[in-house]
Amino acid sequence: MKKIVILTGAGISAESGLGTFRDEGGLWAQHRIEDVATPEGYARNPQLVVDFYNMRRAEAATAQPNAAHQAIAKLQADPRFDVMLVTQNVDGLHEAGGSDPVIHMHGALNSALCAACDHRWAAPLEMHVGQACPSCNQPAARPDIVWFGEMPYFMDEIYDALAAADHFVAIGTSGEVYPAAGFVQIANQSGAQTLELNLEPSSGVSAFDDARFGPATQEVPAWVDALLAT
Ligand code: APR
């Protein structure tokens, strides 16, 4: 059984209408990372941060999965392949496109986290500052998002899968943020074939054995169909 690790980024959800971070007019052109995506920003102004994720949760709630999400789900369903799908995205479009399981290494908009007891539960569409945790009752609910400076989730499982991978494919990510941007190096060291599918070359493209450029809704179904035809 061929082992494939797929890493996706904001680019795979771009054609579903969700903004990316570093493209022209992207989220980091509209908001300061230090204000809305760091623990310090949250401590300084929790309302600004909660509003930012409420806005993104509302946008994600009306977005639809696209052909790229659906193609990955088709690959995951094929018994000839052992696929680990890791996403940096916090939207639920992989799940909506039929993928299961989905590893959200940067957290998820539809999850809430208690900063006091680490309890997680399904986030309401609108979260509020000082919302009580349903488990410990402390007013410590926060978005279950991994902010800059915090440790991404599921890293042990991801590193184990990269060490055993036959293929590593990065889709719609700029390769700007670690540890995700370093996954291709680990995959190369474990002898995996590495492929980048992106709208344009990412900053890490030279580390990949192969790269194809174009919209994810074209490149991902083409890659999956070719793989399933083998
Ligand atoms: N099809 C394929 N790729 C696309 C498309 C598209 N339609 N549109 C944009 N892209 C590509 C861009 O060329 C870019 O390389 O998607 C990438 C998006 O890069 P970023 O905006 O940096 O998003 P991402 O790589 O997911 O960011 C990683 O940074 O801010 C943090 O936590 C945040 O998870 C995020 C992480």
PDB file of C-alpha atoms and ligand atoms in Angstrom:
ATOM      1  CA  MET A   1       0.000   0.000   0.000  1.00  0.00           C
ATOM      2  CA  LYS A   2       1.476   3.351  -1.053  1.00  0.00           C
ATOM      3  CA  LYS A   3       1.850   5.800   1.848  1.00  0.00           C
ATOM      4  CA  ILE A   4       1.084   9.396   0.979  1.00  0.00           C
ATOM      5  CA  VAL A   5       1.323  12.456   3.231  1.00  0.00           C
ATOM      6  CA  ILE A   6      -0.559  15.493   1.922  1.00  0.00           C
ATOM      7  CA  LEU A   7      -0.060  18.972   3.400  1.00  0.00           C
ATOM      8  CA  THR A   8      -2.550  21.646   2.419  1.00  0.00           C
ATOM      9  CA  GLY A   9      -2.565  25.401   2.958  1.00  0.00           C
ATOM     10  CA  ALA A  10      -4.893  28.327   2.373  1.00  0.00           C
ATOM     11  CA  GLY A  11      -4.485  28.060  -1.411  1.00  0.00           C
ATOM     12  CA  ILE A  12      -6.660  24.932  -1.567  1.00  0.00           C
ATOM     13  CA  SER A  13      -9.604  26.910  -0.144  1.00  0.00           C
ATOM     14  CA  ALA A  14      -9.002  30.034  -2.253  1.00  0.00           C
ATOM     15  CA  GLU A  15     -11.370  28.891  -5.040  1.00  0.00           C
ATOM     16  CA  SER A  16     -14.021  28.274  -2.381  1.00  0.00           C
ATOM     17  CA  GLY A  17     -13.873  31.996  -1.691  1.00  0.00           C
ATOM     18  CA  LEU A  18     -11.812  31.946   1.523  1.00  0.00           C
ATOM     19  CA  GLY A  19      -8.938  34.433   1.615  1.00  0.00           C
ATOM     20  CA  THR A  20      -5.333  33.304   1.818  1.00  0.00           C
ATOM     21  CA  PHE A  21      -2.840  35.037   4.100  1.00  0.00           C
ATOM     22  CA  ARG A  22       0.034  36.243   1.941  1.00  0.00           C
ATOM     23  CA  ASP A  23      -1.489  36.798  -1.463  1.00  0.00           C
ATOM     24  CA  GLU A  24      -2.321  40.302  -2.652  1.00  0.00           C
ATOM     25  CA  GLY A  25      -4.929  41.730  -0.244  1.00  0.00           C
ATOM     26  CA  GLY A  26      -4.732  38.608   1.915  1.00  0.00           C
ATOM     27  CA  LEU A  27      -5.613  38.331   5.592  1.00  0.00           C
ATOM     28  CA  TRP A  28      -2.200  39.545   6.708  1.00  0.00           C
ATOM     29  CA  ALA A  29      -2.601  42.627   4.560  1.00  0.00           C
ATOM     30  CA  GLN A  30      -5.869  43.402   6.388  1.00  0.00           C
ATOM     31  CA  HIS A  31      -4.944  42.442   9.946  1.00  0.00           C
ATOM     32  CA  ARG A  32      -1.705  42.527  11.952  1.00  0.00           C
ATOM     33  CA  ILE A  33      -0.566  39.002  12.844  1.00  0.00           C
ATOM     34  CA  GLU A  34       0.692  40.237  16.219  1.00  0.00           C
ATOM     35  CA  ASP A  35      -2.777  41.583  17.035  1.00  0.00           C
ATOM     36  CA  VAL A  36      -4.977  38.640  15.986  1.00  0.00           C
ATOM     37  CA  ALA A  37      -2.774  35.516  15.830  1.00  0.00           C
ATOM     38  CA  THR A  38      -0.506  35.580  18.894  1.00  0.00           C
ATOM     39  CA  PRO A  39      -1.113  34.835  22.596  1.00  0.00           C
ATOM     40  CA  GLU A  40       0.221  38.326  23.377  1.00  0.00           C
ATOM     41  CA  GLY A  41      -2.339  39.899  21.034  1.00  0.00           C
ATOM     42  CA  TYR A  42      -5.093  37.879  22.688  1.00  0.00           C
ATOM     43  CA  ALA A  43      -3.964  38.958  26.168  1.00  0.00           C
ATOM     44  CA  ARG A  44      -3.791  42.585  25.017  1.00  0.00           C
ATOM     45  CA  ASN A  45      -7.190  42.711  23.281  1.00  0.00           C
ATOM     46  CA  PRO A  46      -9.221  39.476  23.444  1.00  0.00           C
ATOM     47  CA  GLN A  47     -12.274  41.122  21.836  1.00  0.00           C
ATOM     48  CA  LEU A  48     -10.314  41.966  18.661  1.00  0.00           C
ATOM     49  CA  VAL A  49      -9.122  38.356  18.399  1.00  0.00           C
ATOM     50  CA  VAL A  50     -12.537  36.812  19.113  1.00  0.00           C
ATOM     51  CA  ASP A  51     -14.100  39.134  16.513  1.00  0.00           C
ATOM     52  CA  PHE A  52     -11.438  38.123  13.947  1.00  0.00           C
ATOM     53  CA  TYR A  53     -12.182  34.418  14.348  1.00  0.00           C
ATOM     54  CA  ASN A  54     -15.949  35.020  14.485  1.00  0.00           C
ATOM     55  CA  MET A  55     -15.609  36.756  11.095  1.00  0.00           C
ATOM     56  CA  ARG A  56     -13.537  33.884   9.668  1.00  0.00           C
ATOM     57  CA  ARG A  57     -15.915  31.275  11.176  1.00  0.00           C
ATOM     58  CA  ALA A  58     -18.901  33.009   9.548  1.00  0.00           C
ATOM     59  CA  GLU A  59     -17.129  33.101   6.160  1.00  0.00           C
ATOM     60  CA  ALA A  60     -16.063  29.459   6.426  1.00  0.00           C
ATOM     61  CA  ALA A  61     -19.610  28.418   7.401  1.00  0.00           C
ATOM     62  CA  THR A  62     -20.998  29.518   4.016  1.00  0.00           C
ATOM     63  CA  ALA A  63     -18.052  28.313   1.874  1.00  0.00           C
ATOM     64  CA  GLN A  64     -18.363  25.145  -0.185  1.00  0.00           C
ATOM     65  CA  PRO A  65     -15.664  22.528  -0.807  1.00  0.00           C
ATOM     66  CA  ASN A  66     -14.167  22.637  -4.296  1.00  0.00           C
ATOM     67  CA  ALA A  67     -12.911  19.983  -6.759  1.00  0.00           C
ATOM     68  CA  ALA A  68      -9.520  19.911  -5.043  1.00  0.00           C
ATOM     69  CA  HIS A  69     -11.011  19.015  -1.644  1.00  0.00           C
ATOM     70  CA  GLN A  70     -13.198  16.399  -3.321  1.00  0.00           C
ATOM     71  CA  ALA A  71     -10.306  14.858  -5.266  1.00  0.00           C
ATOM     72  CA  ILE A  72      -8.301  14.381  -2.067  1.00  0.00           C
ATOM     73  CA  ALA A  73     -11.307  12.693  -0.429  1.00  0.00           C
ATOM     74  CA  LYS A  74     -11.527  10.342  -3.452  1.00  0.00           C
ATOM     75  CA  LEU A  75      -7.859   9.417  -3.021  1.00  0.00           C
ATOM     76  CA  GLN A  76      -8.318   8.858   0.718  1.00  0.00           C
ATOM     77  CA  ALA A  77     -11.183   6.448  -0.032  1.00  0.00           C
ATOM     78  CA  ASP A  78      -9.062   4.291  -2.381  1.00  0.00           C
ATOM     79  CA  PRO A  79      -7.836   1.164  -0.515  1.00  0.00           C
ATOM     80  CA  ARG A  80      -4.576   1.111  -2.486  1.00  0.00           C
ATOM     81  CA  PHE A  81      -3.374   4.234  -0.715  1.00  0.00           C
ATOM     82  CA  ASP A  82      -2.688   5.030   2.936  1.00  0.00           C
ATOM     83  CA  VAL A  83      -3.218   8.801   2.966  1.00  0.00           C
ATOM     84  CA  MET A  84      -2.469  11.123   5.884  1.00  0.00           C
ATOM     85  CA  LEU A  85      -4.129  14.492   5.201  1.00  0.00           C
ATOM     86  CA  VAL A  86      -2.521  17.283   7.219  1.00  0.00           C
ATOM     87  CA  THR A  87      -3.931  20.766   6.824  1.00  0.00           C
ATOM     88  CA  GLN A  88      -2.696  24.125   8.040  1.00  0.00           C
ATOM     89  CA  ASN A  89      -6.200  25.419   7.341  1.00  0.00           C
ATOM     90  CA  VAL A  90      -8.722  25.988  10.077  1.00  0.00           C
ATOM     91  CA  ASP A  91     -11.806  25.813   7.808  1.00  0.00           C
ATOM     92  CA  GLY A  92     -13.863  22.589   7.600  1.00  0.00           C
ATOM     93  CA  LEU A  93     -13.795  22.277   3.794  1.00  0.00           C
ATOM     94  CA  HIS A  94     -11.764  19.052   3.697  1.00  0.00           C
ATOM     95  CA  GLU A  95     -14.388  17.384   5.914  1.00  0.00           C
ATOM     96  CA  ALA A  96     -17.204  18.923   3.850  1.00  0.00           C
ATOM     97  CA  GLY A  97     -15.497  17.536   0.728  1.00  0.00           C
ATOM     98  CA  GLY A  98     -15.635  14.020   2.203  1.00  0.00           C
ATOM     99  CA  SER A  99     -12.183  13.667   3.755  1.00  0.00           C
ATOM    100  CA  ASP A 100     -11.833  11.661   6.939  1.00  0.00           C
ATOM    101  CA  PRO A 101      -9.666  11.868   8.969  1.00  0.00           C
ATOM    102  CA  VAL A 102      -8.306  15.405   8.640  1.00  0.00           C
ATOM    103  CA  ILE A 103      -5.359  16.466  10.813  1.00  0.00           C
ATOM    104  CA  HIS A 104      -5.729  20.154  11.691  1.00  0.00           C
ATOM    105  CA  MET A 105      -2.195  21.041  12.815  1.00  0.00           C
ATOM    106  CA  HIS A 106      -3.156  24.721  13.324  1.00  0.00           C
ATOM    107  CA  GLY A 107      -6.486  24.013  15.032  1.00  0.00           C
ATOM    108  CA  ALA A 108     -10.003  24.548  13.683  1.00  0.00           C
ATOM    109  CA  LEU A 109     -12.601  27.320  13.635  1.00  0.00           C
ATOM    110  CA  ASN A 110     -15.352  24.877  14.647  1.00  0.00           C
ATOM    111  CA  SER A 111     -13.528  23.928  17.859  1.00  0.00           C
ATOM    112  CA  ALA A 112     -13.322  25.866  21.142  1.00  0.00           C
ATOM    113  CA  LEU A 113     -10.582  25.396  23.741  1.00  0.00           C
ATOM    114  CA  CYS A 114     -10.546  26.121  27.467  1.00  0.00           C
ATOM    115  CA  ALA A 115      -7.355  28.001  28.372  1.00  0.00           C
ATOM    116  CA  ALA A 116      -7.770  26.821  31.981  1.00  0.00           C
ATOM    117  CA  CYS A 117      -8.411  23.064  31.668  1.00  0.00           C
ATOM    118  CA  ASP A 118      -7.652  22.230  28.000  1.00  0.00           C
ATOM    119  CA  HIS A 119     -11.207  20.930  27.442  1.00  0.00           C
ATOM    120  CA  ARG A 120     -12.347  21.150  23.764  1.00  0.00           C
ATOM    121  CA  TRP A 121     -15.891  21.377  22.461  1.00  0.00           C
ATOM    122  CA  ALA A 122     -17.768  22.368  19.316  1.00  0.00           C
ATOM    123  CA  ALA A 123     -17.437  26.149  18.964  1.00  0.00           C
ATOM    124  CA  PRO A 124     -20.624  28.201  18.524  1.00  0.00           C
ATOM    125  CA  LEU A 125     -20.706  30.337  15.375  1.00  0.00           C
ATOM    126  CA  GLU A 126     -20.098  33.389  17.591  1.00  0.00           C
ATOM    127  CA  MET A 127     -17.721  33.075  20.531  1.00  0.00           C
ATOM    128  CA  HIS A 128     -17.598  35.705  23.275  1.00  0.00           C
ATOM    129  CA  VAL A 129     -14.789  36.936  25.518  1.00  0.00           C
ATOM    130  CA  GLY A 130     -14.992  35.344  28.964  1.00  0.00           C
ATOM    131  CA  GLN A 131     -17.276  32.552  27.763  1.00  0.00           C
ATOM    132  CA  ALA A 132     -17.491  29.798  30.397  1.00  0.00           C
ATOM    133  CA  CYS A 133     -15.943  26.399  29.773  1.00  0.00           C
ATOM    134  CA  PRO A 134     -18.661  23.696  29.823  1.00  0.00           C
ATOM    135  CA  SER A 135     -16.297  21.441  31.749  1.00  0.00           C
ATOM    136  CA  CYS A 136     -14.538  23.538  34.432  1.00  0.00           C
ATOM    137  CA  ASN A 137     -16.895  26.543  34.285  1.00  0.00           C
ATOM    138  CA  GLN A 138     -13.990  29.022  34.236  1.00  0.00           C
ATOM    139  CA  PRO A 139     -14.515  32.059  31.946  1.00  0.00           C
ATOM    140  CA  ALA A 140     -11.530  30.831  29.843  1.00  0.00           C
ATOM    141  CA  ALA A 141     -12.952  29.785  26.453  1.00  0.00           C
ATOM    142  CA  ARG A 142     -10.767  30.754  23.464  1.00  0.00           C
ATOM    143  CA  PRO A 143     -10.664  29.910  19.766  1.00  0.00           C
ATOM    144  CA  ASP A 144      -8.987  26.488  19.307  1.00  0.00           C
ATOM    145  CA  ILE A 145      -6.445  27.997  16.900  1.00  0.00           C
ATOM    146  CA  VAL A 146      -2.663  27.529  17.132  1.00  0.00           C
ATOM    147  CA  TRP A 147      -1.240  31.064  17.267  1.00  0.00           C
ATOM    148  CA  PHE A 148       2.293  32.058  16.363  1.00  0.00           C
ATOM    149  CA  GLY A 149       4.590  30.960  19.188  1.00  0.00           C
ATOM    150  CA  GLU A 150       2.319  28.056  20.161  1.00  0.00           C
ATOM    151  CA  MET A 151       3.056  24.398  19.358  1.00  0.00           C
ATOM    152  CA  PRO A 152       1.119  22.976  16.393  1.00  0.00           C
ATOM    153  CA  TYR A 153      -0.999  19.880  17.073  1.00  0.00           C
ATOM    154  CA  PHE A 154      -0.278  16.228  16.173  1.00  0.00           C
ATOM    155  CA  MET A 155       3.413  16.817  15.435  1.00  0.00           C
ATOM    156  CA  ASP A 156       4.538  13.330  16.574  1.00  0.00           C
ATOM    157  CA  GLU A 157       2.005  11.615  14.311  1.00  0.00           C
ATOM    158  CA  ILE A 158       2.992  13.865  11.408  1.00  0.00           C
ATOM    159  CA  TYR A 159       6.731  13.235  11.799  1.00  0.00           C
ATOM    160  CA  ASP A 160       6.123   9.468  12.049  1.00  0.00           C
ATOM    161  CA  ALA A 161       4.093   9.548   8.823  1.00  0.00           C
ATOM    162  CA  LEU A 162       6.725  11.646   7.003  1.00  0.00           C
ATOM    163  CA  ALA A 163       9.436   9.140   7.990  1.00  0.00           C
ATOM    164  CA  ALA A 164       7.450   6.308   6.374  1.00  0.00           C
ATOM    165  CA  ALA A 165       6.021   8.180   3.375  1.00  0.00           C
ATOM    166  CA  ASP A 166       6.432   7.092  -0.260  1.00  0.00           C
ATOM    167  CA  HIS A 167       4.992  10.424  -1.469  1.00  0.00           C
ATOM    168  CA  PHE A 168       4.754  13.886   0.087  1.00  0.00           C
ATOM    169  CA  VAL A 169       2.549  16.437  -1.669  1.00  0.00           C
ATOM    170  CA  ALA A 170       2.221  20.088  -0.595  1.00  0.00           C
ATOM    171  CA  ILE A 171      -0.840  21.870  -1.977  1.00  0.00           C
ATOM    172  CA  GLY A 172      -1.641  25.606  -1.836  1.00  0.00           C
ATOM    173  CA  THR A 173       0.919  26.653   0.738  1.00  0.00           C
ATOM    174  CA  SER A 174       3.573  29.365   0.493  1.00  0.00           C
ATOM    175  CA  GLY A 175       6.152  27.423   2.508  1.00  0.00           C
ATOM    176  CA  GLU A 176       6.670  30.448   4.752  1.00  0.00           C
ATOM    177  CA  VAL A 177       5.667  29.027   8.132  1.00  0.00           C
ATOM    178  CA  TYR A 178       7.476  26.330  10.115  1.00  0.00           C
ATOM    179  CA  PRO A 179       7.239  23.526  11.130  1.00  0.00           C
ATOM    180  CA  ALA A 180       4.985  22.811   8.088  1.00  0.00           C
ATOM    181  CA  ALA A 181       7.480  24.429   5.698  1.00  0.00           C
ATOM    182  CA  GLY A 182      10.115  21.916   6.843  1.00  0.00           C
ATOM    183  CA  PHE A 183       8.053  18.783   6.120  1.00  0.00           C
ATOM    184  CA  VAL A 184       9.429  18.487   2.570  1.00  0.00           C
ATOM    185  CA  GLN A 185      13.010  18.234   3.896  1.00  0.00           C
ATOM    186  CA  ILE A 186      12.010  15.383   6.239  1.00  0.00           C
ATOM    187  CA  ALA A 187      10.171  13.637   3.409  1.00  0.00           C
ATOM    188  CA  ASN A 188      13.233  13.977   1.164  1.00  0.00           C
ATOM    189  CA  GLN A 189      15.450  12.494   3.870  1.00  0.00           C
ATOM    190  CA  SER A 190      13.137   9.483   4.196  1.00  0.00           C
ATOM    191  CA  GLY A 191      13.320   8.911   0.442  1.00  0.00           C
ATOM    192  CA  ALA A 192       9.791  10.014  -0.414  1.00  0.00           C
ATOM    193  CA  GLN A 193       8.946  11.466  -3.810  1.00  0.00           C
ATOM    194  CA  THR A 194       8.001  15.089  -3.178  1.00  0.00           C
ATOM    195  CA  LEU A 195       5.598  17.188  -5.261  1.00  0.00           C
ATOM    196  CA  GLU A 196       4.365  20.788  -4.977  1.00  0.00           C
ATOM    197  CA  LEU A 197       0.981  21.711  -6.445  1.00  0.00           C
ATOM    198  CA  ASN A 198       0.551  25.477  -6.211  1.00  0.00           C
ATOM    199  CA  LEU A 199      -0.693  28.501  -8.118  1.00  0.00           C
ATOM    200  CA  GLU A 200       2.892  29.722  -8.376  1.00  0.00           C
ATOM    201  CA  PRO A 201       6.267  28.524  -7.033  1.00  0.00           C
ATOM    202  CA  SER A 202       6.382  28.664  -3.220  1.00  0.00           C
ATOM    203  CA  SER A 203       9.513  29.808  -1.404  1.00  0.00           C
ATOM    204  CA  GLY A 204      10.310  26.140  -0.767  1.00  0.00           C
ATOM    205  CA  VAL A 205       9.772  24.890  -4.321  1.00  0.00           C
ATOM    206  CA  SER A 206      13.435  24.015  -4.941  1.00  0.00           C
ATOM    207  CA  ALA A 207      13.264  21.318  -2.252  1.00  0.00           C
ATOM    208  CA  PHE A 208      10.606  19.382  -4.189  1.00  0.00           C
ATOM    209  CA  ASP A 209      11.399  16.671  -6.769  1.00  0.00           C
ATOM    210  CA  ASP A 210       8.543  17.948  -8.939  1.00  0.00           C
ATOM    211  CA  ALA A 211       6.192  20.944  -9.036  1.00  0.00           C
ATOM    212  CA  ARG A 212       3.102  21.791 -11.095  1.00  0.00           C
ATOM    213  CA  PHE A 213       1.577  25.248 -11.187  1.00  0.00           C
ATOM    214  CA  GLY A 214      -2.043  26.201 -11.656  1.00  0.00           C
ATOM    215  CA  PRO A 215      -5.281  26.515  -9.667  1.00  0.00           C
ATOM    216  CA  ALA A 216      -5.819  23.721  -7.150  1.00  0.00           C
ATOM    217  CA  THR A 217      -9.166  22.831  -8.735  1.00  0.00           C
ATOM    218  CA  GLN A 218      -7.233  21.873 -11.896  1.00  0.00           C
ATOM    219  CA  GLU A 219      -3.935  20.530 -10.575  1.00  0.00           C
ATOM    220  CA  VAL A 220      -5.244  18.393  -7.682  1.00  0.00           C
ATOM    221  CA  PRO A 221      -7.905  16.412  -9.591  1.00  0.00           C
ATOM    222  CA  ALA A 222      -5.383  15.880 -12.437  1.00  0.00           C
ATOM    223  CA  TRP A 223      -2.784  14.560  -9.969  1.00  0.00           C
ATOM    224  CA  VAL A 224      -5.295  12.289  -8.173  1.00  0.00           C
ATOM    225  CA  ASP A 225      -6.789  10.917 -11.408  1.00  0.00           C
ATOM    226  CA  ALA A 226      -3.306  10.091 -12.746  1.00  0.00           C
ATOM    227  CA  LEU A 227      -2.458   8.342  -9.459  1.00  0.00           C
ATOM    228  CA  LEU A 228      -5.715   6.349  -9.427  1.00  0.00           C
ATOM    229  CA  ALA A 229      -5.147   5.321 -13.056  1.00  0.00           C
ATOM    230  CA  THR A 230      -1.834   3.624 -12.179  1.00  0.00           C
TER     231      THR A 230
HETATM  232  N1  APR B   1      -4.719  27.200  -6.151  1.00  0.00           N
HETATM  233  C1  APR B   1      -3.538  26.778  -5.640  1.00  0.00           C
HETATM  234  N2  APR B   1      -2.715  27.553  -4.876  1.00  0.00           N
HETATM  235  C2  APR B   1      -3.151  28.799  -4.607  1.00  0.00           C
HETATM  236  C3  APR B   1      -4.370  29.318  -5.091  1.00  0.00           C
HETATM  237  C4  APR B   1      -5.170  28.454  -5.893  1.00  0.00           C
HETATM  238  N3  APR B   1      -6.342  28.851  -6.402  1.00  0.00           N
HETATM  239  N4  APR B   1      -4.491  30.602  -4.659  1.00  0.00           N
HETATM  240  C5  APR B   1      -3.391  30.870  -3.916  1.00  0.00           C
HETATM  241  N5  APR B   1      -2.574  29.795  -3.901  1.00  0.00           N
HETATM  242  C6  APR B   1      -1.281  29.642  -3.214  1.00  0.00           C
HETATM  243  C7  APR B   1      -0.449  30.906  -3.188  1.00  0.00           C
HETATM  244  O1  APR B   1       0.371  30.988  -4.345  1.00  0.00           O
HETATM  245  C8  APR B   1       0.389  30.699  -1.912  1.00  0.00           C
HETATM  246  O2  APR B   1       1.605  30.012  -2.224  1.00  0.00           O
HETATM  247  O3  APR B   1      -1.552  29.331  -1.872  1.00  0.00           O
HETATM  248  C9  APR B   1      -0.485  29.799  -1.042  1.00  0.00           C
HETATM  249  C10 APR B   1      -1.083  30.516   0.140  1.00  0.00           C
HETATM  250  O4  APR B   1      -0.026  30.907   0.980  1.00  0.00           O
HETATM  251  P1  APR B   1      -0.370  31.588   2.390  1.00  0.00           P
HETATM  252  O5  APR B   1      -1.371  32.662   2.170  1.00  0.00           O
HETATM  253  O6  APR B   1       0.942  31.917   3.032  1.00  0.00           O
HETATM  254  O7  APR B   1      -1.120  30.448   3.212  1.00  0.00           O
HETATM  255  P2  APR B   1      -0.456  29.236   3.968  1.00  0.00           P
HETATM  256  O8  APR B   1       0.773  28.748   3.256  1.00  0.00           O
HETATM  257  O9  APR B   1      -1.541  28.255   4.224  1.00  0.00           O
HETATM  258  O10 APR B   1      -0.011  29.888   5.376  1.00  0.00           O
HETATM  259  C11 APR B   1       0.528  29.007   6.334  1.00  0.00           C
HETATM  260  O11 APR B   1       0.560  30.805   7.945  1.00  0.00           O
HETATM  261  O12 APR B   1      -0.458  32.630   8.841  1.00  0.00           O
HETATM  262  C12 APR B   1      -0.202  31.301   9.047  1.00  0.00           C
HETATM  263  O13 APR B   1      -1.454  29.841  10.340  1.00  0.00           O
HETATM  264  C13 APR B   1      -1.472  30.516   9.127  1.00  0.00           C
HETATM  265  O14 APR B   1      -1.873  28.279   8.356  1.00  0.00           O
HETATM  266  C14 APR B   1      -1.361  29.541   7.971  1.00  0.00           C
HETATM  267  C15 APR B   1       0.133  29.480   7.711  1.00  0.00           C
END
